[in-house]
XYZ file of C-alpha atoms in Angstrom:
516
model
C -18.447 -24.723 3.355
C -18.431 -20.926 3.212
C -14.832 -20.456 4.144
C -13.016 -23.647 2.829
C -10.931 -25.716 5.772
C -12.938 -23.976 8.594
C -15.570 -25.222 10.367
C -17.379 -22.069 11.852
C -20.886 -21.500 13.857
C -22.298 -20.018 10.848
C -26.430 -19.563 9.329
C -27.514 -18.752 6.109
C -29.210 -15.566 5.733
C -32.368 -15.491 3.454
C -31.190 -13.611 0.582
C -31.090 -14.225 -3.420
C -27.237 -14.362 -2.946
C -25.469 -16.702 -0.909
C -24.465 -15.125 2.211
C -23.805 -16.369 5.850
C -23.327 -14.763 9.304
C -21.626 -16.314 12.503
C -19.968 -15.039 15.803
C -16.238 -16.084 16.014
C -13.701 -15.375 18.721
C -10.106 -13.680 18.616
C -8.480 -17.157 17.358
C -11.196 -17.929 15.071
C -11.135 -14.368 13.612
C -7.651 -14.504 12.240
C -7.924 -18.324 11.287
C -10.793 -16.816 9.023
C -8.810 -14.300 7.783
C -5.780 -16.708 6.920
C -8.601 -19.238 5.225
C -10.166 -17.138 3.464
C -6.594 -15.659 1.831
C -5.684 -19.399 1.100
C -8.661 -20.347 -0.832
C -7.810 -17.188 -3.317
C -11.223 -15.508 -1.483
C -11.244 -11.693 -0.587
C -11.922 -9.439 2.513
C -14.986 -6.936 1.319
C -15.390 -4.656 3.981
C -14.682 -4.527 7.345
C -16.341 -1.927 10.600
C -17.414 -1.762 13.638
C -20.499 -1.098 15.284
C -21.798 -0.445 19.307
C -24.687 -2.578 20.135
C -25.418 -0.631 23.327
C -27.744 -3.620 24.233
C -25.619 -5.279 27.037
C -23.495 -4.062 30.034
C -20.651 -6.273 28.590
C -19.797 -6.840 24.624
C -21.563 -4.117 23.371
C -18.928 -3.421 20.596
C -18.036 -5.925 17.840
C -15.924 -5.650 14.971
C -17.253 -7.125 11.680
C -15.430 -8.618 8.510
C -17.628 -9.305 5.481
C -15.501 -12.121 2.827
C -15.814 -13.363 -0.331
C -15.384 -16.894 -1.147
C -16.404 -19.023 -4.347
C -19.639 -20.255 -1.700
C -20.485 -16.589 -0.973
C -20.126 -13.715 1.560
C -19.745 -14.581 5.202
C -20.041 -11.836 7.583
C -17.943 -12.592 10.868
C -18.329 -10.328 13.441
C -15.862 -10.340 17.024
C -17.483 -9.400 19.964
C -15.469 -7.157 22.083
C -15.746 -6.928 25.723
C -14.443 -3.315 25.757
C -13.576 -0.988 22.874
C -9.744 -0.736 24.460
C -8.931 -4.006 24.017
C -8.905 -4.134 20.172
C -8.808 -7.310 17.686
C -5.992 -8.697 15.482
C -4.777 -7.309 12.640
C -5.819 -7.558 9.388
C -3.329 -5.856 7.270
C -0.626 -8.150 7.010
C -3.445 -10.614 5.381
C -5.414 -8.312 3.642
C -3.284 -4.989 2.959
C -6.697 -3.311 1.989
C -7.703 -3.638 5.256
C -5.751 -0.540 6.684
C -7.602 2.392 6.169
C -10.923 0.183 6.717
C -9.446 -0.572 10.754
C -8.422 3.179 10.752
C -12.087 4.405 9.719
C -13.379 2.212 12.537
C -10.742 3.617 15.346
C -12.198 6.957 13.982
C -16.013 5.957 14.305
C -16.058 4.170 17.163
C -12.750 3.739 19.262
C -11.814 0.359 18.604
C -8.122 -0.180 17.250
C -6.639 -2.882 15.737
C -3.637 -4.285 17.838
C 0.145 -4.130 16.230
C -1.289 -2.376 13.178
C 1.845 -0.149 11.406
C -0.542 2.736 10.655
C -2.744 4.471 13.353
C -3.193 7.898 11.935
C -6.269 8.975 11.458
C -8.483 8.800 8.222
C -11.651 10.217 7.903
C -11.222 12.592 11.696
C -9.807 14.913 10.481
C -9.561 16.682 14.280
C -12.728 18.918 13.569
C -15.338 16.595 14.739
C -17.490 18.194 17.978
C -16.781 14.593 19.655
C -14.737 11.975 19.601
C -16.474 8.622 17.966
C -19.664 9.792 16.672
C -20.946 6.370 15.970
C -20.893 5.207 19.536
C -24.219 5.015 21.857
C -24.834 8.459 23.072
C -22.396 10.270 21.372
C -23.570 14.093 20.720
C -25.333 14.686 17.596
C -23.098 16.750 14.799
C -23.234 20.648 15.525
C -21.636 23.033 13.386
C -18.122 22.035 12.538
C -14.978 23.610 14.497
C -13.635 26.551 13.280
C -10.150 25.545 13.674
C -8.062 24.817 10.894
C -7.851 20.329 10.273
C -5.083 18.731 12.119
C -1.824 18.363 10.304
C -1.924 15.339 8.599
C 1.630 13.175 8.694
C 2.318 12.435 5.247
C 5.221 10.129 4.323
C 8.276 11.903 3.231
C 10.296 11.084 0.782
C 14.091 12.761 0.246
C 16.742 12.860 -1.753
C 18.539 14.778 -4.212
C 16.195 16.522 -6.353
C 13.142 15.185 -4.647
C 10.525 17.656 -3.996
C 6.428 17.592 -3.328
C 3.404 18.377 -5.412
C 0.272 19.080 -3.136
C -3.155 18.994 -5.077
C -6.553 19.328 -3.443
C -8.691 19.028 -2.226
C -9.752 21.821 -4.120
C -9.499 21.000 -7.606
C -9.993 22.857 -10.930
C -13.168 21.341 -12.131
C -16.467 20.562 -10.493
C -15.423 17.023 -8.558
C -15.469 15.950 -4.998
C -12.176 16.960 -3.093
C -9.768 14.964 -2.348
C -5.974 15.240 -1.543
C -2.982 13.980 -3.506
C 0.503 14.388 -2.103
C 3.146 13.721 -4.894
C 6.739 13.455 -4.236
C 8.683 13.697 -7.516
C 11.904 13.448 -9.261
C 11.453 16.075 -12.264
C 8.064 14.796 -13.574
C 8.266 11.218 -12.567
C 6.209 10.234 -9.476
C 8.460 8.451 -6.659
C 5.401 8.293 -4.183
C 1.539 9.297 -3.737
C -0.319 9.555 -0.780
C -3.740 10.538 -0.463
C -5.457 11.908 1.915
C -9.606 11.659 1.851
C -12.245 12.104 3.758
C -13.176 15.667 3.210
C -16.581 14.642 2.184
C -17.583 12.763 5.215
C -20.971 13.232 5.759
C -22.384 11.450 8.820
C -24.211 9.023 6.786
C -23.896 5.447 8.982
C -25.118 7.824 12.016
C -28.399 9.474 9.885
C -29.098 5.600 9.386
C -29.884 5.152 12.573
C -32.143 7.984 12.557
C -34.528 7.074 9.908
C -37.308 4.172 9.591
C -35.840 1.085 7.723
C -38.222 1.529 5.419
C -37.592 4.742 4.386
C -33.276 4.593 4.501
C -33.147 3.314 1.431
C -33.595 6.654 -0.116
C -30.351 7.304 2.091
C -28.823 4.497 0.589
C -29.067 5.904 -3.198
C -27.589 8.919 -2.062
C -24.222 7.462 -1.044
C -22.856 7.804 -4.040
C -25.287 9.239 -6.563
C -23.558 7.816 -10.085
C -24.323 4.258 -8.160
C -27.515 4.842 -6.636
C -29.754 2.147 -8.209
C -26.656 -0.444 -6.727
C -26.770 0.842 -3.152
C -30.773 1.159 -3.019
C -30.940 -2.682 -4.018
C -28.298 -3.456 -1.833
C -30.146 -2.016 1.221
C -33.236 -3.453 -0.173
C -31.806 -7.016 -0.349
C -30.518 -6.276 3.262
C -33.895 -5.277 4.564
C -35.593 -7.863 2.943
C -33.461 -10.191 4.261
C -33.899 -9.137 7.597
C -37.663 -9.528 7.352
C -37.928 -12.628 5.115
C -39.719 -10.873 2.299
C -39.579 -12.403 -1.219
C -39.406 -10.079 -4.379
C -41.825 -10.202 -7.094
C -40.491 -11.599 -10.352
C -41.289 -8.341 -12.232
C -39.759 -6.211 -9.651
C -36.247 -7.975 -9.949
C -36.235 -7.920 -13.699
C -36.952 -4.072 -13.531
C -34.195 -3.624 -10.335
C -31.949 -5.600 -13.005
C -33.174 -3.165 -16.458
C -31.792 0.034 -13.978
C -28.816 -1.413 -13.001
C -27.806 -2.289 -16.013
C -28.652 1.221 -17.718
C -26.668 3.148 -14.479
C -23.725 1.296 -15.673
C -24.207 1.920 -19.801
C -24.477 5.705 -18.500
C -21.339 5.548 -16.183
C -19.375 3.504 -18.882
C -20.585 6.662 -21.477
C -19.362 9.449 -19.365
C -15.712 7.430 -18.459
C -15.399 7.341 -22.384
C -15.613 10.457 -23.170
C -13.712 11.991 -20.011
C -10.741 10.132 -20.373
C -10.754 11.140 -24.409
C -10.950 14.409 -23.015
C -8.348 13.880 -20.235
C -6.149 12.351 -23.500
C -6.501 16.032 -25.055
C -9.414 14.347 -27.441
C -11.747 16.832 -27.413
C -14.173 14.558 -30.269
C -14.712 11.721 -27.907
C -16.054 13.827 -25.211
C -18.533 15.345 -26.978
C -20.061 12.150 -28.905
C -19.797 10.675 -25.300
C -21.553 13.592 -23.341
C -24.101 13.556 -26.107
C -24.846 9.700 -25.774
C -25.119 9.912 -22.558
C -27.406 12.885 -22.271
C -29.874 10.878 -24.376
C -29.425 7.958 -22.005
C -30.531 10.105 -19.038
C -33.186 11.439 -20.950
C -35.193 8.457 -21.470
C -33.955 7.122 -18.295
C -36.165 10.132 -16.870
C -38.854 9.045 -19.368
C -39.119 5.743 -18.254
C -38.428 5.680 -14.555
C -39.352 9.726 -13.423
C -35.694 10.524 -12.687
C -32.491 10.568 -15.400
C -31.015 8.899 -12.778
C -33.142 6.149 -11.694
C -32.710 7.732 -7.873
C -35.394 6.154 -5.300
C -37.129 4.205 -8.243
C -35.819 0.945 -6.367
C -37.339 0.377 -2.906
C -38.426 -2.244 -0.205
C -40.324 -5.390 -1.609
C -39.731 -3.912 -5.353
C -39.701 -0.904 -7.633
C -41.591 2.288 -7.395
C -42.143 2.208 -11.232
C -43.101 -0.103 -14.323
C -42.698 -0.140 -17.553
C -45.085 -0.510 -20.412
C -44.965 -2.073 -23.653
C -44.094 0.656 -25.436
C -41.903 2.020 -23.115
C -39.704 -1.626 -22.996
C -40.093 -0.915 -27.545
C -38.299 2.264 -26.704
C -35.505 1.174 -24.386
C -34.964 -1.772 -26.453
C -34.402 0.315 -29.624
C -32.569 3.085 -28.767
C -29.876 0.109 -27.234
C -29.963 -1.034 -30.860
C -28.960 2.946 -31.979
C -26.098 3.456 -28.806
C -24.414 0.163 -29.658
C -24.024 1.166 -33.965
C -22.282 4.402 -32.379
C -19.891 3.195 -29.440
C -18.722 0.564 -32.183
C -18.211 3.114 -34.365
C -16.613 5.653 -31.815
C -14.468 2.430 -30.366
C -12.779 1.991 -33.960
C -11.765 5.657 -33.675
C -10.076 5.204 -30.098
C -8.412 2.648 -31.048
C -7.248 3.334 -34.520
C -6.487 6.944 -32.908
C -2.145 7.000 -32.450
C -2.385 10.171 -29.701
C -4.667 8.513 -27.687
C -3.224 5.084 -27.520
C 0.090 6.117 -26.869
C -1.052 8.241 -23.719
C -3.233 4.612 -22.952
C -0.724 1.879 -23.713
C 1.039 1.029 -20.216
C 0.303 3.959 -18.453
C -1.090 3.595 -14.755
C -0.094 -0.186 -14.928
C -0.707 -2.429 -12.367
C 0.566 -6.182 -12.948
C -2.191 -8.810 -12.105
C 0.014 -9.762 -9.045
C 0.096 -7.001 -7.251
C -3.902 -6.338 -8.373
C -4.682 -9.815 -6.221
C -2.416 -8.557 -3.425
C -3.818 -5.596 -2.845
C -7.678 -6.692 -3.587
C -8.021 -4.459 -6.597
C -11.749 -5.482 -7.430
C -14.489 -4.286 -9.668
C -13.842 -2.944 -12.937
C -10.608 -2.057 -12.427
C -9.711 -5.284 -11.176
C -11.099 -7.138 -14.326
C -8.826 -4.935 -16.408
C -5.856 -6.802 -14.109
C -7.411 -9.913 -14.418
C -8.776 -10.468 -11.510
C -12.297 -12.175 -12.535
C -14.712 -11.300 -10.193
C -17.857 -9.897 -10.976
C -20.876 -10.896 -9.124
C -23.792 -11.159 -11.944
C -21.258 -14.185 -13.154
C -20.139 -15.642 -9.721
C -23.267 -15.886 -7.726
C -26.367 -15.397 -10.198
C -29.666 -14.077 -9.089
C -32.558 -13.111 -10.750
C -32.759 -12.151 -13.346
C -28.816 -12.967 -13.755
C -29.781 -16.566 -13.588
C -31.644 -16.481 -16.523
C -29.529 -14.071 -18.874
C -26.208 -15.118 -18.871
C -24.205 -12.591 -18.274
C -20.543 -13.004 -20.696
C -17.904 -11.375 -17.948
C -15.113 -8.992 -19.406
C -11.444 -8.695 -18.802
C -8.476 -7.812 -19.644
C -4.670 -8.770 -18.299
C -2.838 -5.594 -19.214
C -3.979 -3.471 -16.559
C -3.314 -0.444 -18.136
C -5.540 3.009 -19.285
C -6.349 1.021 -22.243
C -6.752 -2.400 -20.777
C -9.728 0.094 -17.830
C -10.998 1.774 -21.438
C -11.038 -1.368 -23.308
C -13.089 -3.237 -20.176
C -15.846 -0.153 -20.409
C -16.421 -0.949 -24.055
C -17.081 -4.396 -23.861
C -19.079 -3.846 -20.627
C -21.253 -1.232 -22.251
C -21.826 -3.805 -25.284
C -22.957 -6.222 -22.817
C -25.094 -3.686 -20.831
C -26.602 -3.191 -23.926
C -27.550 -7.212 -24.649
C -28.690 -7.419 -21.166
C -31.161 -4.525 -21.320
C -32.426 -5.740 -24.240
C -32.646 -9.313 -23.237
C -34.940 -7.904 -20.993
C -36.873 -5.771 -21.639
C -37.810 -8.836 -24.561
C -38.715 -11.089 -21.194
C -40.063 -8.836 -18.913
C -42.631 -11.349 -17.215
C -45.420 -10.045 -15.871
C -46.925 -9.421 -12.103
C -46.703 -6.770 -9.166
C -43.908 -4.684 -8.717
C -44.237 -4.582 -5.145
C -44.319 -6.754 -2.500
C -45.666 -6.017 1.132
C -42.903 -5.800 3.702
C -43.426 -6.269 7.695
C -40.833 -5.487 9.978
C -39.947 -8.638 12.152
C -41.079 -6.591 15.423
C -37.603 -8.535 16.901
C -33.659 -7.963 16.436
C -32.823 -8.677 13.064
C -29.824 -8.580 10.372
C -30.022 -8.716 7.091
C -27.245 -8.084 3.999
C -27.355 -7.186 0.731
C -24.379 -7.521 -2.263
C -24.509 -6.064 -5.398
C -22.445 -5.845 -8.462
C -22.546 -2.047 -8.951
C -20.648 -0.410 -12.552
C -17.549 0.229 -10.438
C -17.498 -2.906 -8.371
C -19.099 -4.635 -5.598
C -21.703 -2.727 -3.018
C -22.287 -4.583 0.540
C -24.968 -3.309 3.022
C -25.406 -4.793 6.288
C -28.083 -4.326 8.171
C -29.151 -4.798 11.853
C -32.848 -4.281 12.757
C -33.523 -3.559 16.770
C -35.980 -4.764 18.635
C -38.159 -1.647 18.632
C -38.000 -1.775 14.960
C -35.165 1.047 14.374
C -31.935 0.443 12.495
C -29.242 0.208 15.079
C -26.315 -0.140 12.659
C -26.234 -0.069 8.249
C -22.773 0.055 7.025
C -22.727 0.655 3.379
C -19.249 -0.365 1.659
C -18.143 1.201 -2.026
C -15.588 -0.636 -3.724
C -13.474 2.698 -3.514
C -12.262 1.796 -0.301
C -10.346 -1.187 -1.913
C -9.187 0.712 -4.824
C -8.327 3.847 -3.849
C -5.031 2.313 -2.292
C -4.360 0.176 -5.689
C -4.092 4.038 -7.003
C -1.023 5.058 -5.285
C 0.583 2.236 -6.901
C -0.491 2.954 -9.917
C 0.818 6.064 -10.769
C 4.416 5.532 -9.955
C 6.935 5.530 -12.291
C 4.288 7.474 -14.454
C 4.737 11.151 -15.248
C 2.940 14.000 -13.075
C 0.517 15.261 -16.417
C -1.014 11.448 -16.408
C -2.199 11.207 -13.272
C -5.470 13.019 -14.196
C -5.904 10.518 -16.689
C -4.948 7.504 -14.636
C -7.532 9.047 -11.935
C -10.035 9.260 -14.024
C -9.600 5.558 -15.740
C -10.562 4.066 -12.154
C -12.889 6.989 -11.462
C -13.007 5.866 -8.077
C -16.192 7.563 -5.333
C -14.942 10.144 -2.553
C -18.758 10.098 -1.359
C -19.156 6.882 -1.244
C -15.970 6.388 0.333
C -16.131 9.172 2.757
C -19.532 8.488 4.241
């Protein structure tokens, strides 16, 4: 039973994961909700979408969970976008700013909810609700200054605000941070993101399913090999096309090295962050070798549209799997050697040890998932939960840590990396052989498909619906940012002003691939 205690109209979607889809109605949709909290399960995503199909329930509202069965996608018809759907928040705080994006998107508001400002309209938008049927393509953007945004203030004697961003000083995505401080010690943060919002769920909709995925890997380009499976699993799904072997073992060999080279640039940026000038430099230099025969092997240093529908646009020879396989072997003798100096290092663990804390019970409140949430102990990672191939067959030894801390989220990319390293190893030993490709037919009827993936910062969902003329009429693509980002506020209070660019940086959470 996907969602334990509930009987729902639900059908299994053809997929390597376990995932299931059903229509429920306004009762049904917070029973699920409630369910789904009880059995310790979490809410992945939620949005909207406009069919444009009928005269009557043309919009629906959609909630993707996760239970210990699987994902279940739920969606809520709505018989007109003004009438709205319960609210999620008091269930699943995390769900806030995901209701907001879809009042944004598409018009539909969640009813009672505390918090109805905008998110990502940021009042310069030609139109209201771009991802409705018929609304006006984007034209150039307003020349009117943004809307003032309400931030929460805070007052008191001696209270006072820090505003930083979006505009930072270094070359990262903007974002805003409002601070409101007593000295140096942060009483509240509030962001403010969405500054990077490109139009991405509407230029879906204007590209061939089989050519989106390259869309897809541009989401959020450090997690690009994650979100082009994950729309790959969701188009295959929709048209009932099985991988070949080969293909998922090499799908698997890029994922894995897109995390190593993630985990090696968060090593060396937070030494840096930690005024450790050493670690950044071994880091950047490992990692710059990574990317290098990432480029060898694949064609790009990044891996970027090497994964695509039916399988992978590249393969690997013998030689080439000798070459991967040893310099893993070369990485691992120097991370274990650079981990003994972080640790053994005094400065940097006393700016590590218990800053940016956040207790495992408020981690599981607010759905703190991913990496982050294993350094909370919140253990969750899909390669361990719901194996597929080549997970299946390899194993995969999940990290985490209970602290929660800067050092518990640098202690987690260590042993990740090691276990990257195993992993890539393991197979490029068993790479079987076979086509990398497999031919893929669209169904030529309305379809959905879904696709979930353990990216390096947490879980990816894309869900996928397939019209009858053989467009995409909806893909929503989900980072795990969106649950995070709030877990960051928290964070950082009680801490000290100088750490937040080093608490920032130990989630190293997407603005792209949160933004859209």
């Amino acid at each position: 039973m996907p969602i334990p205690g509930l009987e729902l109209p639900l059908h299994r979607l053809p997929s390597p994961v376990p995932m299931w889809h059903g229509r429920v109605d306004a009762i049904q949709w917070g029973a699920a909700a409630a369910a789904v909290a009880r059995a310790g399960g979490r809410l992945v995503s939620l949005w909207g979408a406009d069919r444009g199909d009928t005269a009557s329930n043309a919009f629906v509202v959609c909630a993707a969970y996760a239970t210990a069965d699987g994902l279940t996608w739920l969606e809520l018809p709505l018989p007109t976008p003004d009438q709205g759907y319960p609210d999620l928040t008091p269930i699943f705080p995390g769900a806030s700013r995901m209701q907001r994006a879809a009042a944004d998107m598409l018009g539909i508001a969640a009813v009672g909810a505390e918090d109805p400002r905008p998110w990502l309209d940021h009042g310069l938008w030609p139109g209201r609700f771009p991802l409705r049927h018929g609304a006006s393509p984007v034209a150039a953007p307003s020349p009117l200054p943004p809307v003032d945004y309400p931030f929460v203030r805070v007052e008191g004697d001696g209270v006072h605000e820090i505003p930083v961003g979006p505009v930072h000083a270094g070359i990262i995505e903007p974002g805003h941070f409002r601070f409101s401080v007593v000295g140096e010690k942060v009483l509240r943060l509030e962001e403010r993101l969405g500054y990077v919002h490109k139009g991405i769920e509407k230029r879906f909709t204007e590209l061939s399913p089989l050519e989106a995925h390259r869309l897809a890997g541009r989401v959020s380009g450090d997690t690009t090999v994650a979100y082009a499976w994950a729309y790959c699993m969701a188009l295959e799904s929709a048209c009932g096309c099985a991988v070949p072997e080969r293909a998922a073992w090499l799908r698997a060999l890029m994922l894995e090295r897109e995390r190593v080279a993630n985990h090696l640039g968060d090593l060396g940026a937070l030494g840096n962050d930690a005024a450790f000038g050493f670690g950044l430099a071994q880091f950047s230099r490992l990692r710059e070798d990574w990317l290098r025969l990432s480029f060898d092997a694949f064609g790009h240093r990044l891996m970027m549209d090497r994964v695509v529908p039916g399988g992978t646009a590249a393969d690997l020879d013998a030689p080439m799997a000798q070459r991967l396989h040893r310099q893993c072997d070369a990485v691992e003798n120097e991370v274990r050697a650079l981990r003994s100096i972080y640790d053994e290092h005094s400065g940097l663990q006393d700016r590590f040890i218990t800053t940016g804390r956040v207790e495992p019970a408020l981690a599981a409140q607010l759905g703190l998932t991913g990496l982050a949430g294993r350094a909370s102990s919140q253990a969750t990672d899909l390669r361990c939960d719901h194996p597929w191939a080549p997970y299946d067959a390899l194993e995969v030894k999940m990290a985490i840590h209970g602290n929660g801390d800067v050092a518990a989220r640098v202690a987690l990319r260590f042993d990740e990396t090691f276990e990257s390293l195993r992993l890539i190893r393991a197979i490029c030993a068993g790479l079987p052989g076979g086509d990398v490709r497999a031919d893929l037919r669209l169904p030529g009827r309305p379809a959905i498909g879904a696709g979930w993936m353990e990216g390096w910062r947490g879980e990816v969902i894309v869900a996928l619906e397939l019209g009858d003329d053989g467009r995409i009429g909806r893909c929503h693509c989900h980072d795990p940012s969106w649950q995070n980002w709030p877990v960051l506020e928290h964070a950082v209070l009680g801490n000290i002003v100088p750490d937040f660019p080093l608490i920032n940086k130990s989630f190293n959470l997407s603005y792209s691939g949160h933004d859209l």
